[in-house]
Short mmCIF file of C-alpha atoms in Angstrom, two decimals:
data_model
loop_
_atom_site.label_atom_id
_atom_site.label_comp_id
_atom_site.label_asym_id
_atom_site.label_seq_id
_atom_site.Cartn_x
_atom_site.Cartn_y
_atom_site.Cartn_z
CA MET A 17 91.15 58.67 150.20
CA LYS A 18 89.56 60.22 153.27
CA GLN A 19 90.34 58.16 156.36
CA THR A 20 89.56 58.40 160.13
CA LEU A 21 90.84 55.94 162.75
CA ILE A 22 88.97 55.57 165.98
CA LYS A 23 91.54 54.11 168.39
CA GLY A 24 91.43 52.27 171.64
CA GLY A 25 87.73 52.43 172.54
CA ARG A 26 85.62 49.52 173.89
CA VAL A 27 83.70 48.57 170.80
CA LEU A 28 80.34 47.05 171.64
CA ASP A 29 78.01 45.90 168.91
CA PRO A 30 75.04 43.59 169.75
CA GLU A 31 74.69 42.70 166.07
CA THR A 32 78.08 41.07 165.62
CA GLY A 33 78.74 40.25 169.25
CA ILE A 34 81.91 42.42 169.29
CA ASP A 35 82.81 43.55 172.73
CA GLY A 36 86.43 44.46 173.31
CA VAL A 37 89.06 47.21 173.00
CA MET A 38 89.48 47.87 169.25
CA ASP A 39 90.32 50.22 166.60
CA ILE A 40 87.92 51.10 163.67
CA LEU A 41 89.21 52.40 160.38
CA ILE A 42 86.91 54.57 158.28
CA GLU A 43 87.37 55.22 154.66
CA ASN A 44 85.18 57.42 152.59
CA GLY A 45 82.39 57.27 155.14
CA LYS A 46 82.37 53.53 155.51
CA ILE A 47 83.81 51.09 157.99
CA ALA A 48 86.93 49.68 156.35
CA GLU A 49 88.29 47.56 159.25
CA ILE A 50 87.65 46.67 162.84
CA GLY A 51 90.48 45.10 164.74
CA ASN A 52 91.71 44.46 168.26
CA GLU A 53 94.80 46.17 169.56
CA LYS A 54 97.11 43.26 168.36
CA SER A 55 96.00 43.87 164.76
CA LYS A 56 97.49 47.46 165.11
CA ILE A 57 95.47 49.13 162.44
CA GLN A 58 97.79 51.85 161.38
CA ASN A 59 97.78 54.57 158.81
CA PRO A 60 99.72 57.77 159.41
CA LYS A 61 97.41 59.58 156.91
CA SER A 62 94.29 58.98 158.98
CA LYS A 63 92.67 61.48 161.24
CA ILE A 64 92.96 60.04 164.78
CA ILE A 65 90.09 59.92 167.33
CA ASP A 66 91.22 58.73 170.67
CA ALA A 67 88.44 56.79 172.21
CA SER A 68 90.40 55.43 175.15
CA GLY A 69 88.23 54.72 178.15
CA LYS A 70 85.10 55.39 176.03
CA LEU A 71 82.32 53.07 174.65
CA VAL A 72 81.96 52.89 170.89
CA THR A 73 78.58 51.59 169.65
CA PRO A 74 76.52 51.43 166.38
CA GLY A 75 74.80 54.78 165.99
CA LEU A 76 71.77 55.18 168.25
CA ILE A 77 68.34 55.22 166.43
CA ASP A 78 65.27 57.00 167.83
CA ILE A 79 62.26 55.31 166.36
CA HIS A 80 59.74 57.79 167.75
CA THR A 81 60.20 61.57 167.66
CA HIS A 82 58.11 64.61 166.76
CA LEU A 83 59.93 67.32 164.75
CA ARG A 84 56.87 69.76 164.41
CA GLU A 85 57.94 71.11 160.93
CA PRO A 86 56.07 71.88 158.89
CA GLY A 87 53.48 73.93 160.80
CA HIS A 88 54.73 74.50 164.26
CA GLU A 89 58.28 75.65 163.82
CA TYR A 90 58.27 77.75 167.02
CA LYS A 91 58.35 74.42 168.87
CA GLU A 92 60.90 72.58 166.89
CA THR A 93 62.32 72.49 163.22
CA VAL A 94 63.81 69.67 161.35
CA GLU A 95 67.21 71.45 161.87
CA SER A 96 66.83 72.04 165.64
CA GLY A 97 65.51 68.42 166.10
CA CYS A 98 68.39 66.97 164.26
CA LEU A 99 70.80 69.04 166.37
CA ALA A 100 69.10 67.67 169.57
CA ALA A 101 69.36 64.11 168.21
CA ALA A 102 73.12 64.43 167.42
CA HIS A 103 73.72 65.80 170.91
CA GLY A 104 71.77 62.91 172.31
CA GLY A 105 74.04 60.40 170.45
CA PHE A 106 71.35 59.56 167.72
CA THR A 107 72.59 59.12 164.18
CA ALA A 108 69.00 58.45 162.90
CA ILE A 109 65.46 59.42 163.99
CA CYS A 110 62.00 58.70 162.81
CA CYS A 111 59.61 61.63 162.79
CA MET A 112 55.89 61.25 163.26
CA PRO A 113 53.32 62.62 160.77
CA ASN A 114 51.30 64.87 163.14
CA THR A 115 52.65 68.03 161.48
CA GLU A 116 50.53 70.83 159.80
CA PRO A 117 49.91 69.83 157.09
CA VAL A 118 49.89 66.25 158.17
CA ASN A 119 52.51 64.05 156.35
CA ASP A 120 49.92 61.94 154.54
CA ASN A 121 51.29 62.57 151.06
CA GLN A 122 54.39 62.71 148.93
CA SER A 123 54.86 66.48 148.97
CA VAL A 124 55.09 66.73 152.79
CA THR A 125 57.44 63.80 152.97
CA ASP A 126 59.60 65.49 150.23
CA TYR A 127 59.56 68.72 152.26
CA ILE A 128 60.80 67.04 155.47
CA LEU A 129 63.55 65.20 153.69
CA ARG A 130 64.69 68.41 151.93
CA LYS A 131 64.95 70.08 155.24
CA ALA A 132 66.78 67.15 156.66
CA ASN A 133 69.33 67.22 153.87
CA MET A 134 70.06 70.86 154.77
CA ALA A 135 70.44 69.99 158.55
CA VAL A 136 73.40 68.75 160.58
CA GLY A 137 73.61 65.34 158.85
CA VAL A 138 71.52 63.08 161.13
CA ARG A 139 69.43 60.64 159.05
CA VAL A 140 65.76 61.42 159.17
CA TYR A 141 63.24 58.70 158.29
CA PRO A 142 59.69 60.05 158.01
CA VAL A 143 56.73 58.26 159.21
CA GLY A 144 53.58 58.81 157.01
CA ALA A 145 50.05 58.92 158.27
CA ILE A 146 47.83 55.87 158.43
CA SER A 147 44.74 57.96 157.54
CA GLN A 148 44.28 61.12 155.59
CA GLY A 149 44.66 64.04 157.88
CA LEU A 150 44.92 61.62 160.86
CA ARG A 151 41.12 61.69 160.95
CA GLY A 152 40.68 57.84 160.98
CA GLU A 153 38.22 57.90 158.02
CA SER A 154 40.08 56.77 154.97
CA LEU A 155 43.60 55.51 154.36
CA ALA A 156 46.40 57.75 153.12
CA GLU A 157 48.28 57.07 149.86
CA TYR A 158 50.86 54.45 151.14
CA GLY A 159 52.53 53.76 147.78
CA GLU A 160 53.15 57.51 147.06
CA MET A 161 54.55 58.01 150.58
CA LYS A 162 56.69 54.91 150.26
CA SER A 163 58.15 56.13 147.06
CA ALA A 164 59.00 59.50 148.62
CA GLY A 165 60.74 57.85 151.55
CA VAL A 166 58.56 57.01 154.46
CA VAL A 167 59.58 53.88 156.47
CA ALA A 168 56.41 53.30 158.37
CA VAL A 169 52.86 54.59 158.83
CA SER A 170 51.19 55.79 162.11
CA ASP A 171 48.51 58.14 163.25
CA ASP A 172 50.53 58.76 166.43
CA GLY A 173 48.85 61.36 168.64
CA ASN A 174 45.58 59.81 167.51
CA PRO A 175 44.32 56.30 167.78
CA VAL A 176 42.77 54.63 164.84
CA MET A 177 39.37 53.98 166.55
CA ASN A 178 37.82 52.18 163.47
CA ALA A 179 38.87 48.54 163.78
CA GLN A 180 38.00 47.87 160.13
CA LEU A 181 40.10 50.77 159.01
CA MET A 182 43.06 49.51 161.10
CA ARG A 183 42.63 46.05 159.59
CA ARG A 184 42.84 47.61 156.12
CA ALA A 185 45.80 49.62 157.16
CA LEU A 186 47.74 46.55 158.20
CA GLU A 187 46.81 44.76 155.07
CA TYR A 188 47.56 47.72 152.80
CA ALA A 189 50.89 48.52 154.59
CA LYS A 190 51.99 44.99 154.38
CA GLY A 191 51.65 45.03 150.55
CA PHE A 192 54.04 48.03 150.48
CA GLY A 193 56.54 46.56 152.99
CA LEU A 194 55.57 49.24 155.51
CA LEU A 195 55.43 48.84 159.28
CA VAL A 196 52.36 50.08 161.06
CA ILE A 197 53.13 51.83 164.38
CA SER A 198 50.08 51.97 166.60
CA HIS A 199 49.13 54.65 169.07
CA CYS A 200 46.98 52.44 171.43
CA GLU A 201 44.17 54.49 173.05
CA ASP A 202 40.47 54.09 173.37
CA ARG A 203 39.20 57.61 173.11
CA ASN A 204 35.94 56.63 174.86
CA LEU A 205 37.90 55.63 177.94
CA THR A 206 40.28 58.52 178.02
CA ALA A 207 37.49 61.07 177.66
CA ASN A 208 38.67 64.25 179.31
CA GLY A 209 41.28 62.66 181.57
CA ALA A 210 44.35 64.50 182.47
CA MET A 211 46.51 62.04 184.34
CA ASN A 212 46.53 58.29 185.36
CA GLU A 213 43.34 57.21 187.09
CA GLY A 214 43.79 56.39 190.82
CA ALA A 215 44.14 57.84 194.23
CA THR A 216 46.74 60.42 193.15
CA ALA A 217 44.31 61.79 190.57
CA THR A 218 41.61 61.95 193.22
CA ARG A 219 43.90 63.80 195.64
CA LEU A 220 44.74 66.29 192.95
CA GLY A 221 41.21 66.71 191.77
CA LEU A 222 42.03 65.67 188.22
CA ALA A 223 40.08 63.45 185.95
CA GLY A 224 41.78 60.10 185.52
CA ILE A 225 42.67 57.88 182.52
CA PRO A 226 42.44 54.11 183.26
CA ASN A 227 45.10 51.71 182.27
CA ALA A 228 42.50 49.91 180.22
CA ALA A 229 42.37 52.79 177.80
CA GLU A 230 45.66 51.62 176.47
CA THR A 231 45.35 47.92 177.17
CA VAL A 232 42.08 47.37 175.28
CA MET A 233 43.42 48.88 172.13
CA VAL A 234 46.63 46.81 172.45
CA ALA A 235 44.43 43.71 172.67
CA ARG A 236 42.45 44.73 169.55
CA ASP A 237 45.57 45.53 167.56
CA ILE A 238 47.13 42.27 168.52
CA ALA A 239 44.06 40.50 167.26
CA LEU A 240 44.27 42.47 163.98
CA CYS A 241 47.93 41.70 163.71
CA GLU A 242 47.06 37.95 164.11
CA LEU A 243 44.23 38.20 161.58
CA THR A 244 46.22 40.03 158.85
CA ASP A 245 49.68 38.35 159.57
CA ALA A 246 51.09 41.92 159.14
CA PRO A 247 53.90 43.35 161.17
CA LEU A 248 52.85 45.74 163.94
CA HIS A 249 54.71 47.95 166.33
CA ILE A 250 53.14 49.18 169.63
CA ALA A 251 54.28 52.68 170.55
CA HIS A 252 54.96 54.14 174.05
CA VAL A 253 53.90 51.08 176.12
CA SER A 254 53.14 52.18 179.69
CA ALA A 255 50.70 49.80 181.28
CA GLU A 256 51.21 46.44 183.06
CA GLY A 257 48.37 44.88 181.10
CA SER A 258 49.77 45.93 177.86
CA VAL A 259 53.14 44.37 178.64
CA ARG A 260 51.46 41.16 179.56
CA LEU A 261 49.37 41.04 176.35
CA ILE A 262 52.46 41.82 174.19
CA ARG A 263 54.44 39.05 175.94
CA ASP A 264 51.75 36.47 175.30
CA ALA A 265 51.31 37.52 171.70
CA LYS A 266 55.02 37.31 170.93
CA ALA A 267 55.07 33.88 172.55
CA ARG A 268 52.61 32.82 169.80
CA GLY A 269 54.97 34.09 167.24
CA LEU A 270 53.16 37.18 165.92
CA GLN A 271 55.08 39.76 164.02
CA LEU A 272 54.82 42.23 166.90
CA THR A 273 57.30 44.66 168.32
CA ALA A 274 57.09 47.21 170.97
CA GLU A 275 58.70 50.28 172.46
CA THR A 276 58.58 52.30 175.68
CA ALA A 277 60.10 55.66 176.65
CA PRO A 278 62.55 56.66 179.40
CA HIS A 279 59.81 58.62 181.24
CA TYR A 280 57.79 55.35 181.70
CA PHE A 281 60.67 53.56 183.47
CA SER A 282 62.06 56.67 185.17
CA LEU A 283 58.99 58.28 186.62
CA THR A 284 55.54 57.49 188.07
CA GLU A 285 52.37 59.49 188.54
CA GLU A 286 53.96 61.04 191.60
CA ALA A 287 55.90 63.23 189.22
CA VAL A 288 52.74 65.31 188.66
CA MET A 289 51.91 65.84 192.40
CA ASN A 290 52.89 69.54 192.14
CA TYR A 291 50.80 69.92 188.94
CA ASP A 292 54.08 70.02 186.98
CA THR A 293 52.84 70.19 183.28
CA ASN A 294 56.29 69.12 182.02
CA ALA A 295 55.36 65.75 183.39
CA LYS A 296 52.05 65.63 181.54
CA VAL A 297 52.44 63.11 178.88
CA TYR A 298 50.39 60.69 176.87
CA PRO A 299 49.96 57.97 177.83
CA PRO A 300 50.13 59.33 181.28
CA LEU A 301 52.77 58.37 183.90
CA ARG A 302 51.39 55.43 185.78
CA THR A 303 51.98 53.57 189.02
CA ASP A 304 54.92 51.79 190.56
CA ARG A 305 53.39 48.50 189.50
CA ASP A 306 53.15 49.66 185.84
CA ARG A 307 56.73 50.95 185.95
CA ASP A 308 57.86 47.57 187.35
CA ALA A 309 56.15 45.75 184.58
CA VAL A 310 57.86 47.96 181.99
CA TRP A 311 61.14 47.20 183.66
CA GLN A 312 60.40 43.46 183.40
CA GLY A 313 59.21 43.84 179.82
CA LEU A 314 62.57 45.46 178.96
CA ARG A 315 64.43 42.81 180.78
CA ASP A 316 62.73 39.69 179.17
CA GLY A 317 62.64 41.17 175.68
CA THR A 318 58.94 41.76 175.47
CA ILE A 319 59.77 45.45 174.85
CA ASP A 320 62.28 45.68 171.98
CA VAL A 321 62.98 49.33 171.79
CA ILE A 322 63.57 52.38 173.90
CA ALA A 323 62.38 55.46 172.03
CA SER A 324 62.24 59.15 173.26
CA ASP A 325 58.79 60.06 172.10
CA HIS A 326 60.36 63.57 171.85
CA ALA A 327 57.35 65.93 171.91
CA PRO A 328 58.37 69.64 171.92
CA HIS A 329 55.87 72.17 173.21
CA SER A 330 56.43 75.83 174.02
CA SER A 331 55.43 77.75 177.08
CA VAL A 332 52.25 78.76 175.22
CA GLU A 333 51.10 75.07 175.41
CA LYS A 334 52.71 74.16 178.78
CA ASP A 335 52.41 77.25 181.07
CA LEU A 336 48.69 76.57 181.64
CA GLU A 337 46.59 74.88 184.34
CA PHE A 338 47.21 71.15 184.32
CA ASP A 339 44.00 70.19 182.70
CA ALA A 340 44.55 72.49 179.78
CA ALA A 341 48.27 71.97 179.16
CA ALA A 342 49.49 69.98 176.16
CA ASN A 343 50.73 66.38 176.53
CA GLY A 344 54.36 65.66 175.90
CA LEU A 345 57.90 66.09 176.85
CA ILE A 346 61.27 66.43 175.08
CA GLY A 347 63.52 63.41 175.31
CA MET A 348 66.33 63.08 172.71
CA GLU A 349 69.00 64.83 174.78
CA THR A 350 68.19 62.86 178.01
CA SER A 351 67.19 59.42 176.57
CA LEU A 352 70.69 57.81 176.71
CA PRO A 353 71.73 58.85 180.29
CA LEU A 354 68.30 58.01 181.71
CA SER A 355 68.42 54.59 179.95
CA LEU A 356 71.92 54.03 181.26
CA LYS A 357 70.43 53.99 184.75
CA LEU A 358 68.81 50.75 183.86
CA VAL A 359 72.30 49.32 183.52
CA GLU A 360 73.44 50.82 186.74
CA MET A 361 70.49 49.33 188.46
CA GLY A 362 71.19 45.89 187.05
CA LEU A 363 68.01 45.63 185.01
CA LEU A 364 69.72 45.51 181.65
CA SER A 365 73.17 44.61 180.37
CA LEU A 366 75.06 47.35 178.50
CA LYS A 367 74.70 45.11 175.38
CA ASP A 368 70.90 44.77 175.76
CA LEU A 369 70.51 48.46 176.24
CA ILE A 370 72.57 49.28 172.98
CA ALA A 371 70.44 46.79 171.15
CA LYS A 372 67.27 48.50 172.30
CA MET A 373 68.54 51.93 171.21
CA SER A 374 70.35 50.89 168.07
CA THR A 375 70.23 47.54 166.38
CA ASN A 376 66.73 46.53 167.31
CA PRO A 377 65.20 49.73 165.78
CA ALA A 378 67.41 49.21 162.71
CA ARG A 379 66.15 45.75 162.17
CA ILE A 380 62.49 46.56 162.91
CA LEU A 381 62.76 49.39 160.25
CA GLU A 382 64.49 46.97 157.91
CA LEU A 383 67.33 49.42 157.29
CA ASP A 384 70.01 48.10 154.85
CA TYR A 385 72.71 48.46 157.48
CA VAL A 386 72.77 47.10 160.94
CA GLY A 387 75.71 47.22 163.27
CA LEU A 388 79.35 47.89 163.01
CA LYS A 389 80.44 45.69 159.97
CA ARG A 390 83.02 46.16 157.28
CA GLY A 391 81.42 48.00 154.41
CA ASN A 392 78.52 49.57 156.46
CA PRO A 393 78.21 53.27 156.62
CA ALA A 394 80.21 54.64 159.54
CA ASP A 395 77.28 55.58 161.83
CA LEU A 396 78.38 55.31 165.34
CA THR A 397 78.20 56.86 168.83
CA ILE A 398 81.05 57.36 171.32
CA ILE A 399 79.83 57.46 174.83
CA ASP A 400 81.60 58.41 178.13
CA LEU A 401 79.99 56.14 180.70
CA GLU A 402 81.59 58.06 183.57
CA LYS A 403 80.70 61.51 182.54
CA LYS A 404 78.38 63.19 185.18
CA PHE A 405 76.36 66.22 184.40
CA THR A 406 73.30 68.21 185.57
CA VAL A 407 70.46 68.42 183.14
CA ASP A 408 70.01 72.01 182.14
CA ALA A 409 67.13 72.50 179.74
CA ASN A 410 68.34 76.03 178.85
CA THR A 411 71.37 74.37 177.12
CA PHE A 412 69.35 72.12 175.01
CA CYS A 413 69.48 72.21 171.17
CA SER A 414 65.79 71.56 170.97
CA LYS A 415 63.78 74.76 170.60
CA SER A 416 61.51 73.64 173.48
CA ARG A 417 62.27 73.29 177.18
CA ASN A 418 59.42 70.98 178.36
CA THR A 419 61.35 68.37 180.40
CA PRO A 420 60.60 67.08 183.96
CA PHE A 421 64.26 66.08 184.25
CA ASN A 422 65.64 69.50 184.50
CA GLY A 423 68.14 69.65 187.41
CA TRP A 424 68.58 65.83 187.46
CA GLU A 425 72.09 64.60 188.14
CA LEU A 426 72.89 62.03 185.53
CA LYS A 427 75.82 59.86 184.62
CA GLY A 428 76.83 58.72 181.10
CA LYS A 429 76.63 60.83 177.91
CA ALA A 430 77.31 60.76 174.16
CA VAL A 431 80.52 62.63 173.48
CA LEU A 432 80.69 62.04 169.68
CA THR A 433 78.16 61.28 167.07
CA MET A 434 79.25 60.25 163.56
CA VAL A 435 77.00 59.77 160.52
CA ARG A 436 78.45 58.39 157.25
CA GLY A 437 81.97 59.09 158.56
CA LYS A 438 81.14 62.68 159.38
CA ILE A 439 81.26 63.98 162.92
CA VAL A 440 77.93 65.77 163.61
CA PHE A 441 78.57 66.21 167.36
CA ASP A 442 81.82 66.31 169.32
CA ASP A 443 82.21 67.01 173.01
CA ARG A 444 85.20 64.92 174.01
#
């Protein structure tokens, strides 16, 4: 029997309420026992991992990433994306369908999962397209994709502008037990905008994108969620008005969940003052007021999940004038330390943060394992909360380098990532 004993770490699991110095015994890839020091789980045959002084949590889950394969392997592959995930402390990731070809059918889903099976061991959950080719004209084959392994559908990167098609998507997905993840954007309002609309955009001479471009679509999709009684997840929330609408809708009991990304609570539009294209993202970085609203949404539970929205781009797409550069930044290797700053600032408890990066995504995706329980697969992350480091994009496992956080001094880092009892990253 293959055994591993993780000794003496602070085990924190929002799902079970465990928070204390404990040992975890792992047998054949599953959690066999969790006990406090008095229980003295002992087995001389076990491999010992000393977690003293470290935090042991359920494996982190990133509900929103882009792996670029197939089609744009020069930016990221499934293998390099999984390596980046493991180094960031993630045991599972969801990859969006805007590949080339689009993941709107069984063969592309099969391809991604085959690649994932050959990679480092991080779990990959593909997200299928809402519409064929992400064109927003006709629905993709949800049953076929569900059978192949998708856990949700989204046209992320593109909004579903046709409200009737979005209604049908919610109804159709509900029938297959699939979550709809909405990219909320009114393309008529975003037009040719390059950054957040306001005084900063005017000073820089750049066309702006109003908050309303996001908020009006959040309002529409909340109405459709209420009409269809189907689960809906709002991606990358960035605007004050969106947070307010989601809060009100959740108070009415709708099946609504939401995510934001570390750049929306770590940066504002000031980050693009020097035309840094690494800070050009979509939705755009917004104002102090919007960032404060995101903070409040995280604190009061309006926003359930912190996701990276990891979007790799090469210098070919980023080393251009600001208007022409691609939107997106890479985030899997900085998400955890940036999010830990919320704890340091007193905005979130450590327990709430781990819930938003682990157990909440697992519950939203209806995974058949949540938290650190006896019999569950041994998916866990060991975090050194005191580890300080300087972000160096050249050391990233991702194939891309488009981060505005390069050179930042951060504190707190994953030092071991384990999936099904197998160590996929170890930097203790």
